[in-house]
PDB file of C-alpha atoms in Angstrom:
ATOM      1  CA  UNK A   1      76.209  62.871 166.460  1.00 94.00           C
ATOM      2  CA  UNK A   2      75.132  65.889 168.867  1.00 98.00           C
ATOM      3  CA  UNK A   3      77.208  69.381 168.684  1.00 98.00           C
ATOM      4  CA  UNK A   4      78.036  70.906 171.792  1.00 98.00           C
ATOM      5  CA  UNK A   5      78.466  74.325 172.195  1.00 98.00           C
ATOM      6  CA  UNK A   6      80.968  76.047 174.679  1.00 97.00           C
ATOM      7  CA  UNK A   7      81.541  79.904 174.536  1.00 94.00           C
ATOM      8  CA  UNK A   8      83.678  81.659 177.246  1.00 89.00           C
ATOM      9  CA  UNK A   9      82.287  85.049 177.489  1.00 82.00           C
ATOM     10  CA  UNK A  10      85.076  86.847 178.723  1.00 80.00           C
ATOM     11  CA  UNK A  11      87.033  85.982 175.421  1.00 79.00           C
ATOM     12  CA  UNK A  12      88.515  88.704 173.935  1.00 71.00           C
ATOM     13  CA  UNK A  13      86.625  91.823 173.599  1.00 74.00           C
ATOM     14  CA  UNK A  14      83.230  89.881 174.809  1.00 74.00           C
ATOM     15  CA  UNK A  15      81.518  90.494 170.965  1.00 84.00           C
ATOM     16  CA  UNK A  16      81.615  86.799 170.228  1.00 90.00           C
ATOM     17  CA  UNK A  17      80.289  85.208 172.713  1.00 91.00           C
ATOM     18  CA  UNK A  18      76.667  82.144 173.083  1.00 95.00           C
ATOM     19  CA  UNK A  19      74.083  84.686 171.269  1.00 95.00           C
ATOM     20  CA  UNK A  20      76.391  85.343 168.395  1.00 96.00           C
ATOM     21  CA  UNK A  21      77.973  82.210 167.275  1.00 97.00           C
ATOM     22  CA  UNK A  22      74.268  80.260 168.019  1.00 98.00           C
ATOM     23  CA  UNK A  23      73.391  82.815 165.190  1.00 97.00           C
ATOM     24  CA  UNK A  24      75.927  81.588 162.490  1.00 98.00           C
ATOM     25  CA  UNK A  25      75.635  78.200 163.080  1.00 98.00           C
ATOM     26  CA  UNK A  26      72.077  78.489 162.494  1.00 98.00           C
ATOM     27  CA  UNK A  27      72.368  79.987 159.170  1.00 98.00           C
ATOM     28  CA  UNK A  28      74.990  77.328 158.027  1.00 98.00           C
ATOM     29  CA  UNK A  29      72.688  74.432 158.842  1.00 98.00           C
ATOM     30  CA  UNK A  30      73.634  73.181 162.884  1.00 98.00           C
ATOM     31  CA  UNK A  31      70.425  73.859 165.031  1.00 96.00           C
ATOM     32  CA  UNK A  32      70.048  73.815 168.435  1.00 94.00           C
ATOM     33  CA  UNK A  33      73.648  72.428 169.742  1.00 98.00           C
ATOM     34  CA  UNK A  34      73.449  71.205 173.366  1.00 97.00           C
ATOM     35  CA  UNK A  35      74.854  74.312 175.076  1.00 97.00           C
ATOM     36  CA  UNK A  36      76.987  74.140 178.116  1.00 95.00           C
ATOM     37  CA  UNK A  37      79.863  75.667 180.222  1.00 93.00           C
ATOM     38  CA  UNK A  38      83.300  73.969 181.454  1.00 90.00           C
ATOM     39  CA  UNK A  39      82.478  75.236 184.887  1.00 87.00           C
ATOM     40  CA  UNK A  40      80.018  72.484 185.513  1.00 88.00           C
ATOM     41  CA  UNK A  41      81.604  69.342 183.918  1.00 81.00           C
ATOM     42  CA  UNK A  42      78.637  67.015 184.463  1.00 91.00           C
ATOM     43  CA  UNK A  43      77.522  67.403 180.683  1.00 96.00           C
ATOM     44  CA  UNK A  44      81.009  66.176 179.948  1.00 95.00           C
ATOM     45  CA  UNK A  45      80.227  62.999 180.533  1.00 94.00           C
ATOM     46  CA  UNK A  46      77.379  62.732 177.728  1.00 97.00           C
ATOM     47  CA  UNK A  47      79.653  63.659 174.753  1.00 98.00           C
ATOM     48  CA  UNK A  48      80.043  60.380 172.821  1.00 97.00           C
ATOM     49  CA  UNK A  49      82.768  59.407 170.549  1.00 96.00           C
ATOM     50  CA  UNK A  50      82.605  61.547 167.186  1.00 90.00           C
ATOM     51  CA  UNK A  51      80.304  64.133 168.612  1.00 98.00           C
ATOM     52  CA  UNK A  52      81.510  67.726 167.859  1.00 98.00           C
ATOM     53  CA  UNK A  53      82.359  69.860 170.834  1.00 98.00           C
ATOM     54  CA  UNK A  54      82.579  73.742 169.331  1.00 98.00           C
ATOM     55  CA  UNK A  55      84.581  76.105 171.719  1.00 98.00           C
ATOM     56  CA  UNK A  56      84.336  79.837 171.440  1.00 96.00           C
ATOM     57  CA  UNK A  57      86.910  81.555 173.403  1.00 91.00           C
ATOM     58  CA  UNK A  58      90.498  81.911 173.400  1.00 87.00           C
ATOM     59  CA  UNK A  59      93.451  79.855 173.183  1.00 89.00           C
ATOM     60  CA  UNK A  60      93.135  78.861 177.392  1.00 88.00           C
ATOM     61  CA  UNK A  61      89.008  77.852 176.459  1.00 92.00           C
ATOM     62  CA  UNK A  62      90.425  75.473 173.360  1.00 95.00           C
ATOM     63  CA  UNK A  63      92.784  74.086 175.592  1.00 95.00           C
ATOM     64  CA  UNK A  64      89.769  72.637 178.257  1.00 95.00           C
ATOM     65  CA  UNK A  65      88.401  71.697 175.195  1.00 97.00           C
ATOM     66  CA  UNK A  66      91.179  69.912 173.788  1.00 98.00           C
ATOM     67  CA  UNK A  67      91.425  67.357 176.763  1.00 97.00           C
ATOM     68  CA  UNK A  68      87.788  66.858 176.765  1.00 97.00           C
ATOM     69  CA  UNK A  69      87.742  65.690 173.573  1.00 98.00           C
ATOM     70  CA  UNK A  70      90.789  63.185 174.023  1.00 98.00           C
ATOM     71  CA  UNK A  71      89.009  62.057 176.924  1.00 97.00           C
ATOM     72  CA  UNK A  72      85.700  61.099 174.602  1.00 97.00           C
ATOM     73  CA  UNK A  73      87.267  60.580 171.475  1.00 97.00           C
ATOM     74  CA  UNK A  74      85.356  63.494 170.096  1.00 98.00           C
ATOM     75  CA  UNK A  75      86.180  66.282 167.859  1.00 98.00           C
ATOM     76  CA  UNK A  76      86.924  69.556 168.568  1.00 98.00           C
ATOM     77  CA  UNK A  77      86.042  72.439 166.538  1.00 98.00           C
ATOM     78  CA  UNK A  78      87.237  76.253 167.073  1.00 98.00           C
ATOM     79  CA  UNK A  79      85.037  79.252 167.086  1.00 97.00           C
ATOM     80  CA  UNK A  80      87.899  82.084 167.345  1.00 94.00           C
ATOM     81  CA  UNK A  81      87.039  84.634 169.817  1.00 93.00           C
ATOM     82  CA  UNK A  82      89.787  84.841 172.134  1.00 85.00           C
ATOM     83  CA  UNK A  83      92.522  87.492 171.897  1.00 81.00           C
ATOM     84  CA  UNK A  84      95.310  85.698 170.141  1.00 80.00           C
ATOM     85  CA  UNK A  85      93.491  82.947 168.597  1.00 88.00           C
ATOM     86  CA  UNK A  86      97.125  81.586 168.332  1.00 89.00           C
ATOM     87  CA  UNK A  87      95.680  77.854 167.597  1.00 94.00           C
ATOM     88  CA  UNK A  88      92.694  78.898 164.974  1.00 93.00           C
ATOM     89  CA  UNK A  89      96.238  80.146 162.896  1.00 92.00           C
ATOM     90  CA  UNK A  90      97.457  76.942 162.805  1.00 93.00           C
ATOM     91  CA  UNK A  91      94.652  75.396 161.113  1.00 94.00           C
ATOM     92  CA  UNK A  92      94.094  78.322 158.744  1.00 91.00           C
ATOM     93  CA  UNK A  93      90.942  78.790 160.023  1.00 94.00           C
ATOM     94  CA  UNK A  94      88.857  81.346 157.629  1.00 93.00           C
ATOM     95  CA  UNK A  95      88.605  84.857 159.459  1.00 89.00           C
ATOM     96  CA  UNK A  96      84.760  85.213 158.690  1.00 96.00           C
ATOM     97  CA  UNK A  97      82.809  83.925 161.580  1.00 97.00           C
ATOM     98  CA  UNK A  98      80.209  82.578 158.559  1.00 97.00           C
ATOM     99  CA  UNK A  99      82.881  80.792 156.864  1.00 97.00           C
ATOM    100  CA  UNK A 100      84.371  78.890 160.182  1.00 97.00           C
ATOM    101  CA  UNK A 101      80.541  77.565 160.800  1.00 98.00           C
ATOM    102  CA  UNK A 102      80.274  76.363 157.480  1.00 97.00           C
ATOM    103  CA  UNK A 103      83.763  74.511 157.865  1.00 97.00           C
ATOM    104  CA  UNK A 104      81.880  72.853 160.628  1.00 98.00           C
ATOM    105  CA  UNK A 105      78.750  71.764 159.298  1.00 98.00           C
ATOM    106  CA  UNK A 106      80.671  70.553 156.066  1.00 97.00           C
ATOM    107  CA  UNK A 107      82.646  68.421 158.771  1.00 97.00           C
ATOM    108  CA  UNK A 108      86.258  68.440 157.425  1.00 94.00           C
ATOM    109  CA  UNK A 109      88.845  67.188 160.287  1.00 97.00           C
ATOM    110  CA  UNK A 110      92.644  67.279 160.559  1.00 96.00           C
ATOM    111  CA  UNK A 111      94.551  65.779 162.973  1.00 97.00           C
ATOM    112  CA  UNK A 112      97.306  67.310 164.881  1.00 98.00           C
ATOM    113  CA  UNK A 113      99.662  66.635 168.234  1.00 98.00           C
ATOM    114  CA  UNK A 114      98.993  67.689 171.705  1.00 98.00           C
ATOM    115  CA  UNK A 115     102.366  68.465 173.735  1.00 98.00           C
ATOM    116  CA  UNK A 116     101.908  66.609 177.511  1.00 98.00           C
ATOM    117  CA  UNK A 117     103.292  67.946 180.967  1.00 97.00           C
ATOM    118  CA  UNK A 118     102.256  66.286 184.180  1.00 93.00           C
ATOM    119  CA  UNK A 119      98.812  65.759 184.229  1.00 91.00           C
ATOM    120  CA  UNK A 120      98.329  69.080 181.764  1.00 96.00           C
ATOM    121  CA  UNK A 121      98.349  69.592 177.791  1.00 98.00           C
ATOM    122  CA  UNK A 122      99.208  72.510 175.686  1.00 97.00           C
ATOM    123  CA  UNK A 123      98.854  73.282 171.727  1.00 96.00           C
ATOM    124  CA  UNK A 124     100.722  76.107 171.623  1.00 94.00           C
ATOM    125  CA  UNK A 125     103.580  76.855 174.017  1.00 93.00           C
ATOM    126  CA  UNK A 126     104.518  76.548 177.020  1.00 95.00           C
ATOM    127  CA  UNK A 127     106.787  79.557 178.737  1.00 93.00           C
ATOM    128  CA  UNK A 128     109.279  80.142 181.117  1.00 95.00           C
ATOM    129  CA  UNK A 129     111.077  83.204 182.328  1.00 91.00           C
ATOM    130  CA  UNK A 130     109.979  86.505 180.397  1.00 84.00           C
ATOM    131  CA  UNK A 131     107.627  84.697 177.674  1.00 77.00           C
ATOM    132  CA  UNK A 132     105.579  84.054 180.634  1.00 78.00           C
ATOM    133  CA  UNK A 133     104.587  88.303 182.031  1.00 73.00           C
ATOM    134  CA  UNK A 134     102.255  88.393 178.656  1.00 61.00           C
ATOM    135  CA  UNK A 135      99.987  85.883 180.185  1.00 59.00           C
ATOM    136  CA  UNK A 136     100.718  87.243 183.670  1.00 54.00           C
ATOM    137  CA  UNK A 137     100.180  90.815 183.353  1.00 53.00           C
ATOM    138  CA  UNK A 138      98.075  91.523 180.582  1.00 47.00           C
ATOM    139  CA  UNK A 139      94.589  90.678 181.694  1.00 48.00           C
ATOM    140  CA  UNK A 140      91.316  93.509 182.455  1.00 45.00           C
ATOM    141  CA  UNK A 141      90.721  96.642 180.720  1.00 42.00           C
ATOM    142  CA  UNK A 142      94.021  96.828 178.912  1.00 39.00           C
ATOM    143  CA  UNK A 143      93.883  93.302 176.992  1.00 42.00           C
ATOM    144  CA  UNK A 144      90.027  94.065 175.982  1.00 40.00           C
ATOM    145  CA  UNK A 145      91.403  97.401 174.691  1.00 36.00           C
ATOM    146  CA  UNK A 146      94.454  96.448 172.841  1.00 33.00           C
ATOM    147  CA  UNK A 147      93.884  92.839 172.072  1.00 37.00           C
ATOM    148  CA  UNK A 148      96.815  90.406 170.794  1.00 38.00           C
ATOM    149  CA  UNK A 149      99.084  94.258 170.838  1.00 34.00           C
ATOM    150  CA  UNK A 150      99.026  93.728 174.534  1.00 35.00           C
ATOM    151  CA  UNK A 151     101.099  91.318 174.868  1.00 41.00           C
ATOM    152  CA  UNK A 152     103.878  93.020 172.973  1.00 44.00           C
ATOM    153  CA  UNK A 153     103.507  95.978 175.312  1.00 39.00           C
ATOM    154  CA  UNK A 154     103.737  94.187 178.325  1.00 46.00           C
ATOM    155  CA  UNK A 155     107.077  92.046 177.417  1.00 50.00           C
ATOM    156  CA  UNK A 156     108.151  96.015 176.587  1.00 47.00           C
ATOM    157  CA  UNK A 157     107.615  96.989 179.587  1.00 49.00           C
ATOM    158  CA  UNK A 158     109.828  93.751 181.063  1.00 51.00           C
ATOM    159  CA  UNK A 159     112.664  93.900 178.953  1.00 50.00           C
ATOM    160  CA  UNK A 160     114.504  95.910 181.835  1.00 48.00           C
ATOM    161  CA  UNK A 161     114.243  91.784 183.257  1.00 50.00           C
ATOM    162  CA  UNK A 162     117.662  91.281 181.289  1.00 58.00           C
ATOM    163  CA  UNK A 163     119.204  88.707 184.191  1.00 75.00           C
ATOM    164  CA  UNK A 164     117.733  85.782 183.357  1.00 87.00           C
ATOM    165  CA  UNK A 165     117.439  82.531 184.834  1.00 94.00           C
ATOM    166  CA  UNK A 166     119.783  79.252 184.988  1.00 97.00           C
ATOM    167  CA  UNK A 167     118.157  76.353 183.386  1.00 98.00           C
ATOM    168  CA  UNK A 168     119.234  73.243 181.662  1.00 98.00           C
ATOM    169  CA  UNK A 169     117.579  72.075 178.381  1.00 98.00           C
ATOM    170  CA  UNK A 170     117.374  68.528 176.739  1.00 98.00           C
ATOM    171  CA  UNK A 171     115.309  68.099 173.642  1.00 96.00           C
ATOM    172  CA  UNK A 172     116.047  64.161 172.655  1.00 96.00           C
ATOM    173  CA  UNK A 173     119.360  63.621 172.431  1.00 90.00           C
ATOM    174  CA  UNK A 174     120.935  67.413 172.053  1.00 95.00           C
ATOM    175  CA  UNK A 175     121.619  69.268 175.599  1.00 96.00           C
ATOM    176  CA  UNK A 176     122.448  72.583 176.542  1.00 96.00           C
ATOM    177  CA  UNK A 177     122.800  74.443 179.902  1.00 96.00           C
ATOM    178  CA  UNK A 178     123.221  78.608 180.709  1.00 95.00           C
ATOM    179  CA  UNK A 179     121.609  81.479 181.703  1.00 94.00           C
ATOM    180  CA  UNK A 180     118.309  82.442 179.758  1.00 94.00           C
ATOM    181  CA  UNK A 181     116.000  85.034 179.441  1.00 90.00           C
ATOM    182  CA  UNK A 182     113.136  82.888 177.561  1.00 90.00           C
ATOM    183  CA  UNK A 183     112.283  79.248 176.977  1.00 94.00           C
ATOM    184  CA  UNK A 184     109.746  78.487 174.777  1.00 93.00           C
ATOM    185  CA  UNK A 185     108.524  74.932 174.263  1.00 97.00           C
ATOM    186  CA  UNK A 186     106.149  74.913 171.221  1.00 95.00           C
ATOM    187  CA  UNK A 187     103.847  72.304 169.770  1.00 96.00           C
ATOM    188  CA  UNK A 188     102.173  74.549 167.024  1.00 93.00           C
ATOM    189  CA  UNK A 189     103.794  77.098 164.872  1.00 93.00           C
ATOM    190  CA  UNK A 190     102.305  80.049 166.748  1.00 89.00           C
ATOM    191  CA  UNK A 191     101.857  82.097 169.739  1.00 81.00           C
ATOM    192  CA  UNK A 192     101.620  85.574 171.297  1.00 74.00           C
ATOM    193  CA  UNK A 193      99.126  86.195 168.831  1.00 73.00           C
ATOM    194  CA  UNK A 194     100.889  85.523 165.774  1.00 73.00           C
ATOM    195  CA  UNK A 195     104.600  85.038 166.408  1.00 79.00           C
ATOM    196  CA  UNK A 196     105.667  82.482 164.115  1.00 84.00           C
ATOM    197  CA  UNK A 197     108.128  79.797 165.455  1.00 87.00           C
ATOM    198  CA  UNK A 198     110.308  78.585 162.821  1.00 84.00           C
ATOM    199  CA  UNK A 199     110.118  76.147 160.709  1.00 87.00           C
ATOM    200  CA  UNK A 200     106.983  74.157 162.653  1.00 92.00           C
ATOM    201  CA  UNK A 201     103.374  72.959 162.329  1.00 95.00           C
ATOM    202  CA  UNK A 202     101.065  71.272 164.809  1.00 96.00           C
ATOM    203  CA  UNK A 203     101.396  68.283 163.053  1.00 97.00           C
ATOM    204  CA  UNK A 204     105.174  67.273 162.592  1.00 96.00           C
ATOM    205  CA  UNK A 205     105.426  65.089 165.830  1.00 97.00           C
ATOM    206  CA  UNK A 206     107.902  67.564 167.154  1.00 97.00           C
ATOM    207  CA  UNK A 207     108.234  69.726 169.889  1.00 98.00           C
ATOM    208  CA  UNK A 208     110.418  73.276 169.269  1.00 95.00           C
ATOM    209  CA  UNK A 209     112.182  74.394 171.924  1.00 95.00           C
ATOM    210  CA  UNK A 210     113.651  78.485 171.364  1.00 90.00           C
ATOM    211  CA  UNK A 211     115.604  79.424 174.151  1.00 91.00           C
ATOM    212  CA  UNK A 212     116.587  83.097 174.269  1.00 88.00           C
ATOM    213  CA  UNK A 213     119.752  84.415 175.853  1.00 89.00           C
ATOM    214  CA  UNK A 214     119.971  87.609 178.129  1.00 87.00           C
ATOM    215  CA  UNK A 215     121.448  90.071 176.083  1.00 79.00           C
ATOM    216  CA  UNK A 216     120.523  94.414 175.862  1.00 78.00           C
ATOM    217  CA  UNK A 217     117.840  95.197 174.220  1.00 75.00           C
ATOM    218  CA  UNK A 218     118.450  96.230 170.468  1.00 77.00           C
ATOM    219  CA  UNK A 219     120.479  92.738 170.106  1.00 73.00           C
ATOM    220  CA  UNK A 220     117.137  91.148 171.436  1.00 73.00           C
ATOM    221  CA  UNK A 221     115.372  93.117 168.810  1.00 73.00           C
ATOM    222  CA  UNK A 222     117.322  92.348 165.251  1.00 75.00           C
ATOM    223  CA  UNK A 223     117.947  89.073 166.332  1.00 71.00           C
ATOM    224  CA  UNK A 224     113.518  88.853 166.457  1.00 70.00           C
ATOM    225  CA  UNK A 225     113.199  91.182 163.112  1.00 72.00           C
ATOM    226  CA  UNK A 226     115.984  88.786 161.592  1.00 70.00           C
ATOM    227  CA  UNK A 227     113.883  85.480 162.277  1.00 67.00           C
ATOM    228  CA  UNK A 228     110.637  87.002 161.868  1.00 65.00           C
ATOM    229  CA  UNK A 229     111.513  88.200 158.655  1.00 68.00           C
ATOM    230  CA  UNK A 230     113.359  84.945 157.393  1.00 63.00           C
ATOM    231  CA  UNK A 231     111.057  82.697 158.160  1.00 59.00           C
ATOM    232  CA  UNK A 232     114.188  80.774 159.898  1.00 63.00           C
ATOM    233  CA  UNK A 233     116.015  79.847 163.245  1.00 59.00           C
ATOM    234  CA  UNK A 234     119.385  81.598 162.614  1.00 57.00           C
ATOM    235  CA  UNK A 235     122.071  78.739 161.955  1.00 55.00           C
ATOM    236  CA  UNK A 236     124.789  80.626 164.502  1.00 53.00           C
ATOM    237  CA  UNK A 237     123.899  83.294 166.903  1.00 64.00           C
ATOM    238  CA  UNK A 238     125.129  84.656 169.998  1.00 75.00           C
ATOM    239  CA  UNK A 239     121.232  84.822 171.009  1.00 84.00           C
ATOM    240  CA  UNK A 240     119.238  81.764 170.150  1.00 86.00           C
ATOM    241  CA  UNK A 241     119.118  78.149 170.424  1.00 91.00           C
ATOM    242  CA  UNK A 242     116.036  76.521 168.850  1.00 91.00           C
ATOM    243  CA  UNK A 243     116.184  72.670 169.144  1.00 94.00           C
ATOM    244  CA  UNK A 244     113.484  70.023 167.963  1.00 95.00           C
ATOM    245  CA  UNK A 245     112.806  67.025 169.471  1.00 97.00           C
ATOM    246  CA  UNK A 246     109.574  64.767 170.686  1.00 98.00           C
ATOM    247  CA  UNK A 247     110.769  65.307 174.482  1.00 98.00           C
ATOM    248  CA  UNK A 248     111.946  67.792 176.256  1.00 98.00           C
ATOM    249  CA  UNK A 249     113.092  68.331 180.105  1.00 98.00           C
ATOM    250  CA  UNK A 250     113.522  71.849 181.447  1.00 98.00           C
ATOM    251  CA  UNK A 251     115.591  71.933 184.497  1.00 98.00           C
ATOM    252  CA  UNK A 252     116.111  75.239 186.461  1.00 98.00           C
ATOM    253  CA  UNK A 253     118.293  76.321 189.516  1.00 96.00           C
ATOM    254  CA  UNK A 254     115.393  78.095 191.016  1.00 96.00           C
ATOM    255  CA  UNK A 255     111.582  77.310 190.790  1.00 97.00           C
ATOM    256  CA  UNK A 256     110.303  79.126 188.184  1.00 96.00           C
ATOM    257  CA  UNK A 257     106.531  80.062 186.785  1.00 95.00           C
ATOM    258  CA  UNK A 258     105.588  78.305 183.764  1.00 96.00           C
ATOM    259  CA  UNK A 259     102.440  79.275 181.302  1.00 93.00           C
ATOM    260  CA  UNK A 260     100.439  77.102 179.124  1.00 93.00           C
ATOM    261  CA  UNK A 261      98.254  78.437 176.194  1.00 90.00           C
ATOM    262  CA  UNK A 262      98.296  82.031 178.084  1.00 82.00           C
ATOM    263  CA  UNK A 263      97.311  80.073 181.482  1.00 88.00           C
ATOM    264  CA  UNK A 264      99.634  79.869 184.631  1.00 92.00           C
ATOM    265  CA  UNK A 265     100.640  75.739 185.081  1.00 94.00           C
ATOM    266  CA  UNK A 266     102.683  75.320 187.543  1.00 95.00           C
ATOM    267  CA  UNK A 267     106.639  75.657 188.201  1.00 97.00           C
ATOM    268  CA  UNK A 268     109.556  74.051 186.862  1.00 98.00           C
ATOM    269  CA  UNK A 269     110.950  71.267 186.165  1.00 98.00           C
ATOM    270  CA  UNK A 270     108.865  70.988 182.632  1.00 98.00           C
ATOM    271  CA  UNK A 271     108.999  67.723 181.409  1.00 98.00           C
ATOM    272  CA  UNK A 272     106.982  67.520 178.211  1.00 98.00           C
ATOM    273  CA  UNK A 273     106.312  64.811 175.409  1.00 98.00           C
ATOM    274  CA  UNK A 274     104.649  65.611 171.918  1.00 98.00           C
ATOM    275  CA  UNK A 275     101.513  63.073 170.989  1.00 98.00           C
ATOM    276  CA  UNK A 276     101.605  63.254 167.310  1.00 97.00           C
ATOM    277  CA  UNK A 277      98.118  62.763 165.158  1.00 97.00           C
ATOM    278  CA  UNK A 278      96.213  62.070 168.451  1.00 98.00           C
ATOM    279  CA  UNK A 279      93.442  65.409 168.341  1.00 98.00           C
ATOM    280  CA  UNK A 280      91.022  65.361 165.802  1.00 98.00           C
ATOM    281  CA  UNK A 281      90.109  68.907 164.499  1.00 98.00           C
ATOM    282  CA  UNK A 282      87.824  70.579 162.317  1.00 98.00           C
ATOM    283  CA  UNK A 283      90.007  72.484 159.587  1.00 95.00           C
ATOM    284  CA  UNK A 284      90.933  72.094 156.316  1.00 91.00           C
ATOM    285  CA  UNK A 285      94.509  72.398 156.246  1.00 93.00           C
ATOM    286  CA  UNK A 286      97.528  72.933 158.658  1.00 94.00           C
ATOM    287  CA  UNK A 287      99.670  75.723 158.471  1.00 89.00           C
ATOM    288  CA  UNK A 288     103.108  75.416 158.413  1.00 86.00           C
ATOM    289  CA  UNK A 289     105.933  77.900 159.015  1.00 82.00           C
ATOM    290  CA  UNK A 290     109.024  77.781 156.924  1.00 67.00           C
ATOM    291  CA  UNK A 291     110.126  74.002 155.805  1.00 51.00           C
ATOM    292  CA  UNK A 292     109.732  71.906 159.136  1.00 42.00           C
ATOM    293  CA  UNK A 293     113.008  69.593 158.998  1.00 39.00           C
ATOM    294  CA  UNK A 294     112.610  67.079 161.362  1.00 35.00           C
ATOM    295  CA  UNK A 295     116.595  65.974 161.098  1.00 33.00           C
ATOM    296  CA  UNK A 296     117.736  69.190 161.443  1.00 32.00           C
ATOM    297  CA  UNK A 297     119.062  70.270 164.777  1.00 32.00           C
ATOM    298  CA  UNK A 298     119.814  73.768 165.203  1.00 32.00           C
ATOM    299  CA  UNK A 299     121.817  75.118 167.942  1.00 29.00           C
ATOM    300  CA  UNK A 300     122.789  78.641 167.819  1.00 30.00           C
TER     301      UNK A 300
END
């Protein structure tokens, strides 16, 4: 078995980047990992089935990682060091860098589902319509400075974008067609660097689909306080429909950007379907968000 190490050193605030992590695998036992960069791919083809292949970076770097390791059968393990670290939180990854490298070493997998678009993945979300400035707009100076904040400050600074788009939505058998501010199409239970979607986990062979409404701005707001704070999709609201399903087509009137794991992908139509138990991870656990009901359909 041969460990791979890949570290993206624009990652967050640049602190964890080849020099440091080298360090803490050392001490927990894992020397000398073959060290490499997905710029130049020709290593890729070396990585054998059950070999480890470590990325440190953020949630865009895991992603890369992801479909190498589908490719070779391999395992992928998670170094957080990005800015939102959105898919480290779904496998309750410890927050000591020590304890993470340990977790490694020690060799403990999970296995959770990979969402599929086109000839992309995603294991977080994929957005469309004002989900998608975040990953747009808050790049540079200002997301080293304020980290996973930055996001939140930039969708701030959009929320004047109260229009929306037309789009139609099918998630499995449930449809539903309007004008929308947001669609989110999640395959973990977090993103944004920390938002919770409810009721979800990466490994539920389900894809959740929260689409938000245009509506002013303090509506927009207690409707978010009201689910982040319950833990729950509302079961009627004027503001949000959250469906689950393991495929879902987004259809829209006008082309429209859509983001991957914080990375630009394309434009619409989104056609995605959830690969349940087909990513082998090191973790101990996975976190789940709420009670993940896989008959229940919400629409609000």
């Amino acid at each position: 078995m041969t460990y791979w190490l890949v570290a993206n050193p624009e990652a967050g605030d640049g602190q964890r980047g080849r020099a440091f992590w080298l360090e803490k695998l050392e001490n927990a036992g894992i020397t000398g990992p073959e060290c490499c960069d997905f710029s130049e791919q020709t290593w890729a083809e070396r990585v054998q089935p059950d070999d480890v292949v470590m990325v440190a970076g953020g949630d865009g770097s895991v992603n890369a990682g992801a479909r190498l390791c589908l490719e070779r059968n391999a395992t992928l393990a998670v170094l957080p060091s990005g800015t939102a670290n959105d898919f480290a939180r779904n496998l309750a990854l410890p927050q000591e860098p020590e304890a993470v490298c340990e977790l490694v070493q020690q060799g403990i997998t999970q296995t959770v589902d990979v969402a599929e678009f086109g000839d992309g993945l995603f294991l977080n979300v994929a957005h469309i319509g004002l989900g998608t400035i975040p990953a747009r707009e808050s790049q540079g100076s200002a997301k080293k400075l304020l980290g996973r904040f930055s996001y939140g400050i930039e969708l701030l600074r959009s929320a004047r974008v109260k229009r929306g788009f037309h789009a139609e939505i099918k998630c499995d058998q449930a449809f539903v067609s309007g004008r929308w501010l947001s669609i989110a199409v999640a395959s973990g239970a977090f993103f944004g660097g920390g938002n919770e979607v409810p009721q979800a986990t990466a490994d539920d062979g389900l894809l959740d689909v929260i689409a938000v409404k245009p509506r002013p701005l303090i509506q927009l707001i207690l409707t978010f306080l009201m689910v982040r704070f319950s833990g729950r999709s509302p079961d009627r609201t004027s503001t949000v429909v959250h469906l689950k399903g393991k495929h879902c087509d987004v259809l829209t009137s006008r082309p429209q950007t859509v983001t991957v794991d914080g990375d630009e992908a394309g434009k619409t139509p989104l056609h995605v379907t959830c690969r349940k138990h087909c990513l082998r991870v090191i973790g101990a656990s996975v976190v789940g968000t709420g009670t993940a009901d896989s008959d229940r359909l919400g629409l609000g």
